[in-house]
Structures are given as structure tokens and as C-alpha cells.
PDB file of C-alpha atoms in Angstrom:
ATOM      1  CA  MET G 157       0.933  -1.994  20.304  1.00  0.00           C
ATOM      2  CA  ALA G 158       1.159   1.549  19.051  1.00  0.00           C
ATOM      3  CA  ARG G 159       2.886   3.431  16.307  1.00  0.00           C
ATOM      4  CA  LYS G 160       3.677   6.945  15.239  1.00  0.00           C
ATOM      5  CA  VAL G 161       2.116   7.850  11.922  1.00  0.00           C
ATOM      6  CA  THR G 162       1.831  11.054   9.959  1.00  0.00           C
ATOM      7  CA  ALA G 163      -1.659  12.490   9.529  1.00  0.00           C
ATOM      8  CA  GLU G 164      -1.875  14.671   6.414  1.00  0.00           C
ATOM      9  CA  GLU G 165      -5.494  15.774   6.596  1.00  0.00           C
ATOM     10  CA  ASN G 166      -6.754  18.459   8.915  1.00  0.00           C
ATOM     11  CA  GLY G 167     -10.490  18.012   8.854  1.00  0.00           C
ATOM     12  CA  PRO G 168     -12.877  15.110   9.449  1.00  0.00           C
ATOM     13  CA  TYR G 169     -14.267  12.743   6.841  1.00  0.00           C
ATOM     14  CA  ALA G 170     -18.054  12.666   6.708  1.00  0.00           C
ATOM     15  CA  ILE G 171     -19.878   9.402   6.117  1.00  0.00           C
ATOM     16  CA  ASP G 172     -23.574   9.474   5.391  1.00  0.00           C
ATOM     17  CA  GLU G 173     -26.153   6.938   4.314  1.00  0.00           C
ATOM     18  CA  ASP G 174     -25.619   7.572   0.600  1.00  0.00           C
ATOM     19  CA  GLU G 175     -21.920   6.790   0.814  1.00  0.00           C
ATOM     20  CA  LEU G 176     -22.496   3.732   2.951  1.00  0.00           C
ATOM     21  CA  GLU G 177     -24.970   2.475   0.374  1.00  0.00           C
ATOM     22  CA  GLU G 178     -22.442   3.022  -2.426  1.00  0.00           C
ATOM     23  CA  GLN G 179     -19.924   0.978  -0.458  1.00  0.00           C
ATOM     24  CA  GLY G 180     -22.337  -1.913  -0.168  1.00  0.00           C
ATOM     25  CA  GLY G 181     -23.588  -1.183   3.349  1.00  0.00           C
ATOM     26  CA  GLY G 182     -20.307  -1.462   5.211  1.00  0.00           C
ATOM     27  CA  ILE G 183     -17.144   0.586   5.621  1.00  0.00           C
ATOM     28  CA  TYR G 184     -13.893  -0.248   7.380  1.00  0.00           C
ATOM     29  CA  ILE G 185     -12.055   2.737   8.823  1.00  0.00           C
ATOM     30  CA  CYS G 186      -8.258   2.593   9.218  1.00  0.00           C
ATOM     31  CA  GLN G 187      -7.216   2.800  12.869  1.00  0.00           C
ATOM     32  CA  CYS G 188      -3.635   1.519  12.590  1.00  0.00           C
ATOM     33  CA  GLY G 189      -2.680   4.662  10.670  1.00  0.00           C
ATOM     34  CA  LEU G 190      -0.757   2.797   7.971  1.00  0.00           C
ATOM     35  CA  SER G 191      -3.363   2.561   5.207  1.00  0.00           C
ATOM     36  CA  ASP G 192      -2.541   4.115   1.850  1.00  0.00           C
ATOM     37  CA  ASN G 193      -6.263   4.540   1.288  1.00  0.00           C
ATOM     38  CA  LYS G 194      -7.241   6.560   4.370  1.00  0.00           C
ATOM     39  CA  PRO G 195      -9.679   6.938   5.909  1.00  0.00           C
ATOM     40  CA  PHE G 196     -10.422   3.422   4.677  1.00  0.00           C
ATOM     41  CA  CYS G 197      -8.631   0.235   5.684  1.00  0.00           C
ATOM     42  CA  ASP G 198      -6.387  -1.332   3.034  1.00  0.00           C
ATOM     43  CA  GLY G 199      -5.210  -4.270   5.110  1.00  0.00           C
ATOM     44  CA  SER G 200      -1.916  -2.636   6.131  1.00  0.00           C
ATOM     45  CA  HIS G 201      -2.637  -3.363   9.800  1.00  0.00           C
ATOM     46  CA  THR G 202      -1.511  -6.953   9.349  1.00  0.00           C
ATOM     47  CA  VAL G 203       2.102  -5.830   9.848  1.00  0.00           C
ATOM     48  CA  THR G 204       1.237  -4.603  13.370  1.00  0.00           C
ATOM     49  CA  ALA G 205       0.105  -8.020  14.616  1.00  0.00           C
ATOM     50  CA  ASP G 206       3.373  -8.793  16.391  1.00  0.00           C
ATOM     51  CA  GLU G 207       3.937  -5.381  17.970  1.00  0.00           C
ATOM     52  CA  ALA G 208       4.816  -5.666  21.659  1.00  0.00           C
ATOM     53  CA  ASP G 209       2.847  -4.041  24.479  1.00  0.00           C
ATOM     54  CA  GLY G 210       4.314  -0.775  25.732  1.00  0.00           C
ATOM     55  CA  VAL G 211       6.437  -0.204  22.625  1.00  0.00           C
ATOM     56  CA  VAL G 212       5.840   2.595  20.117  1.00  0.00           C
ATOM     57  CA  TYR G 213       7.033   1.872  16.594  1.00  0.00           C
ATOM     58  CA  GLU G 214       7.430   3.791  13.380  1.00  0.00           C
ATOM     59  CA  TYR G 215       7.207   2.308   9.877  1.00  0.00           C
ATOM     60  CA  ASP G 216       9.042   3.804   6.915  1.00  0.00           C
ATOM     61  CA  ASP G 217       7.758   3.814   3.338  1.00  0.00           C
ATOM     62  CA  ASP G 218       9.279   0.400   2.733  1.00  0.00           C
ATOM     63  CA  GLY G 219       7.469  -1.076   5.719  1.00  0.00           C
ATOM     64  CA  GLU G 220      10.669  -1.241   7.781  1.00  0.00           C
ATOM     65  CA  ARG G 221       9.870  -0.964  11.480  1.00  0.00           C
ATOM     66  CA  THR G 222      11.890   0.880  14.095  1.00  0.00           C
ATOM     67  CA  VAL G 223      11.290   1.319  17.838  1.00  0.00           C
ATOM     68  CA  VAL G 224      10.537   4.915  18.836  1.00  0.00           C
ATOM     69  CA  SER G 225      10.079   4.298  22.549  1.00  0.00           C
ATOM     70  CA  ASP G 226       9.974   1.288  24.832  1.00  0.00           C
ATOM     71  CA  ASP G 227       8.502   1.856  28.283  1.00  0.00           C
TER      72      ASP G 227
ATOM     73  CA  MET I 255      -0.108  20.691   7.163  1.00  0.00           C
ATOM     74  CA  ALA I 256       0.777  17.381   8.717  1.00  0.00           C
ATOM     75  CA  ARG I 257       1.481  16.003  12.123  1.00  0.00           C
ATOM     76  CA  LYS I 258       2.858  12.919  13.806  1.00  0.00           C
ATOM     77  CA  VAL I 259       0.304  11.190  15.972  1.00  0.00           C
ATOM     78  CA  THR I 260       0.279   7.918  17.863  1.00  0.00           C
ATOM     79  CA  ALA I 261      -2.149   5.258  16.649  1.00  0.00           C
ATOM     80  CA  GLU I 262      -3.054   2.847  19.453  1.00  0.00           C
ATOM     81  CA  GLU I 263      -5.410   0.518  17.613  1.00  0.00           C
ATOM     82  CA  ASN I 264      -4.289  -2.191  15.263  1.00  0.00           C
ATOM     83  CA  GLY I 265      -7.406  -3.158  13.420  1.00  0.00           C
ATOM     84  CA  PRO I 266     -10.062  -1.298  11.421  1.00  0.00           C
ATOM     85  CA  TYR I 267     -13.319   0.131  12.760  1.00  0.00           C
ATOM     86  CA  ALA I 268     -16.395  -1.200  10.991  1.00  0.00           C
ATOM     87  CA  ILE I 269     -19.319   1.092  10.281  1.00  0.00           C
ATOM     88  CA  ASP I 270     -22.563  -0.399   9.101  1.00  0.00           C
ATOM     89  CA  GLU I 271     -26.070   0.896   8.480  1.00  0.00           C
ATOM     90  CA  ASP I 272     -27.224   0.135  12.015  1.00  0.00           C
ATOM     91  CA  GLU I 273     -24.491   2.220  13.581  1.00  0.00           C
ATOM     92  CA  LEU I 274     -25.021   5.057  11.152  1.00  0.00           C
ATOM     93  CA  GLU I 275     -28.696   5.063  12.023  1.00  0.00           C
ATOM     94  CA  GLU I 276     -27.885   5.195  15.747  1.00  0.00           C
ATOM     95  CA  GLN I 277     -25.679   8.205  15.088  1.00  0.00           C
ATOM     96  CA  GLY I 278     -28.516  10.001  13.353  1.00  0.00           C
ATOM     97  CA  GLY I 279     -27.504   9.213   9.776  1.00  0.00           C
ATOM     98  CA  GLY I 280     -24.102  10.889   9.744  1.00  0.00           C
ATOM     99  CA  ILE I 281     -20.651  10.197  11.157  1.00  0.00           C
ATOM    100  CA  TYR I 282     -17.523  12.340  11.161  1.00  0.00           C
ATOM    101  CA  ILE I 283     -14.259  10.402  11.130  1.00  0.00           C
ATOM    102  CA  CYS I 284     -11.132  11.957  12.653  1.00  0.00           C
ATOM    103  CA  GLN I 285      -8.431  12.533  10.044  1.00  0.00           C
ATOM    104  CA  CYS I 286      -6.212  14.991  11.920  1.00  0.00           C
ATOM    105  CA  GLY I 287      -5.244  12.248  14.362  1.00  0.00           C
ATOM    106  CA  LEU I 288      -5.752  14.392  17.459  1.00  0.00           C
ATOM    107  CA  SER I 289      -9.251  13.374  18.535  1.00  0.00           C
ATOM    108  CA  ASP I 290      -9.692  11.884  21.994  1.00  0.00           C
ATOM    109  CA  ASN I 291     -12.755  10.081  20.679  1.00  0.00           C
ATOM    110  CA  LYS I 292     -11.265   8.185  17.720  1.00  0.00           C
ATOM    111  CA  PRO I 293     -12.291   7.083  15.238  1.00  0.00           C
ATOM    112  CA  PHE I 294     -14.769   9.942  15.588  1.00  0.00           C
ATOM    113  CA  CYS I 295     -14.034  13.642  15.281  1.00  0.00           C
ATOM    114  CA  ASP I 296     -14.149  15.637  18.517  1.00  0.00           C
ATOM    115  CA  GLY I 297     -13.262  19.012  17.016  1.00  0.00           C
ATOM    116  CA  SER I 298      -9.562  18.813  17.939  1.00  0.00           C
ATOM    117  CA  HIS I 299      -8.586  19.580  14.319  1.00  0.00           C
ATOM    118  CA  THR I 300      -9.251  23.272  14.924  1.00  0.00           C
ATOM    119  CA  VAL I 301      -5.741  23.602  16.394  1.00  0.00           C
ATOM    120  CA  THR I 302      -4.235  22.520  13.046  1.00  0.00           C
ATOM    121  CA  ALA I 303      -5.775  25.393  11.068  1.00  0.00           C
ATOM    122  CA  ASP I 304      -2.601  27.486  11.066  1.00  0.00           C
ATOM    123  CA  GLU I 305      -0.122  24.699  10.325  1.00  0.00           C
ATOM    124  CA  ALA I 306       2.278  25.655   7.542  1.00  0.00           C
ATOM    125  CA  ASP I 307       2.732  23.725   4.300  1.00  0.00           C
ATOM    126  CA  GLY I 308       5.698  21.360   4.283  1.00  0.00           C
ATOM    127  CA  VAL I 309       6.038  21.306   8.065  1.00  0.00           C
ATOM    128  CA  VAL I 310       5.372  18.251  10.213  1.00  0.00           C
ATOM    129  CA  TYR I 311       4.310  18.992  13.776  1.00  0.00           C
ATOM    130  CA  GLU I 312       3.728  17.041  16.941  1.00  0.00           C
ATOM    131  CA  TYR I 313       1.273  17.963  19.714  1.00  0.00           C
ATOM    132  CA  ASP I 314       1.817  16.968  23.330  1.00  0.00           C
ATOM    133  CA  ASP I 315      -0.951  16.101  25.777  1.00  0.00           C
ATOM    134  CA  ASP I 316      -1.307  19.761  26.724  1.00  0.00           C
ATOM    135  CA  GLY I 317      -1.801  20.763  23.082  1.00  0.00           C
ATOM    136  CA  GLU I 318       1.673  22.307  22.875  1.00  0.00           C
ATOM    137  CA  ARG I 319       2.983  22.141  19.310  1.00  0.00           C
ATOM    138  CA  THR I 320       6.540  21.452  18.242  1.00  0.00           C
ATOM    139  CA  VAL I 321       8.073  21.192  14.758  1.00  0.00           C
ATOM    140  CA  VAL I 322       9.282  17.689  13.890  1.00  0.00           C
ATOM    141  CA  SER I 323      10.541  18.484  10.394  1.00  0.00           C
ATOM    142  CA  ASP I 324      10.467  21.456   8.075  1.00  0.00           C
ATOM    143  CA  ASP I 325      11.219  20.752   4.406  1.00  0.00           C
TER     144      ASP I 325
END
């Protein structure tokens, strides 16, 4: 369960109490790397649910999945 | 200024007011993809400062950088 993704940003995203309050008290941070609304989750991780252990995938812009490595 | 990184997690990380308070009121989320303490920043992004526009890099475990694509 892993995938290669492209990170475009090169600095951290700061979250403080004011922003958390604006967001209603809770924030979900993307960890799958596939969100189009980074650093926030947009639900894209659902496509990773059936990834196999030990395999690294890559997803193209159409959501097509290919195997990068399989140990 | 972009790089391919491997995302190991396949679900979002939730941040609420309690956690923010524990962290002293502020959190920095990794966006460069290189942190060893994801989803939090660990300062690893400093190595990306001299990345060129239009180039996609990859960093190995030793921090060695290679060019993946150069448009």
C-alpha cells in the first residue's frame, strides 16, 4: 500500500487555531498524496483501498493505476 | 520545483482543536513530501530550495537527487 506521487510545494503548510476555527474545528490532511485539494483530503484515497502490500503504484491524471515496483 | 515521493498512508490525518492545543497552537504540515515525520514538517524541505522550474526530481534515502523529467 504505497504510491509514487508528485509533490509540487516546497515549504510546509501552517495550521493555527484561527484556521481550524474557520474550518469548523476539524481538518483532514491528505496522506495518500492523490488529493487535488492538498494539503486537504478530497476523498481521493478511496481508490487506494485495494492496493496490495509491498507494491508501489502510480496513478495518472485519469486515475489509471500502474505498478512501479513489486517486492 | 517538484519531486516524486512515495506516500505510504492511504487515509487522511485528522487534526482537531485538542491536538492543535497539545502542539502549542500551531502545526506545520509537510508539503515537500520528504519529511520523516509526516504529516508534520521536519525541515527536510530545505534541500528543495535550489530545484529548477519545470524539473521533477527524486531523492534517495541518502538525500541524493536525480532528475526524473525535465520539460
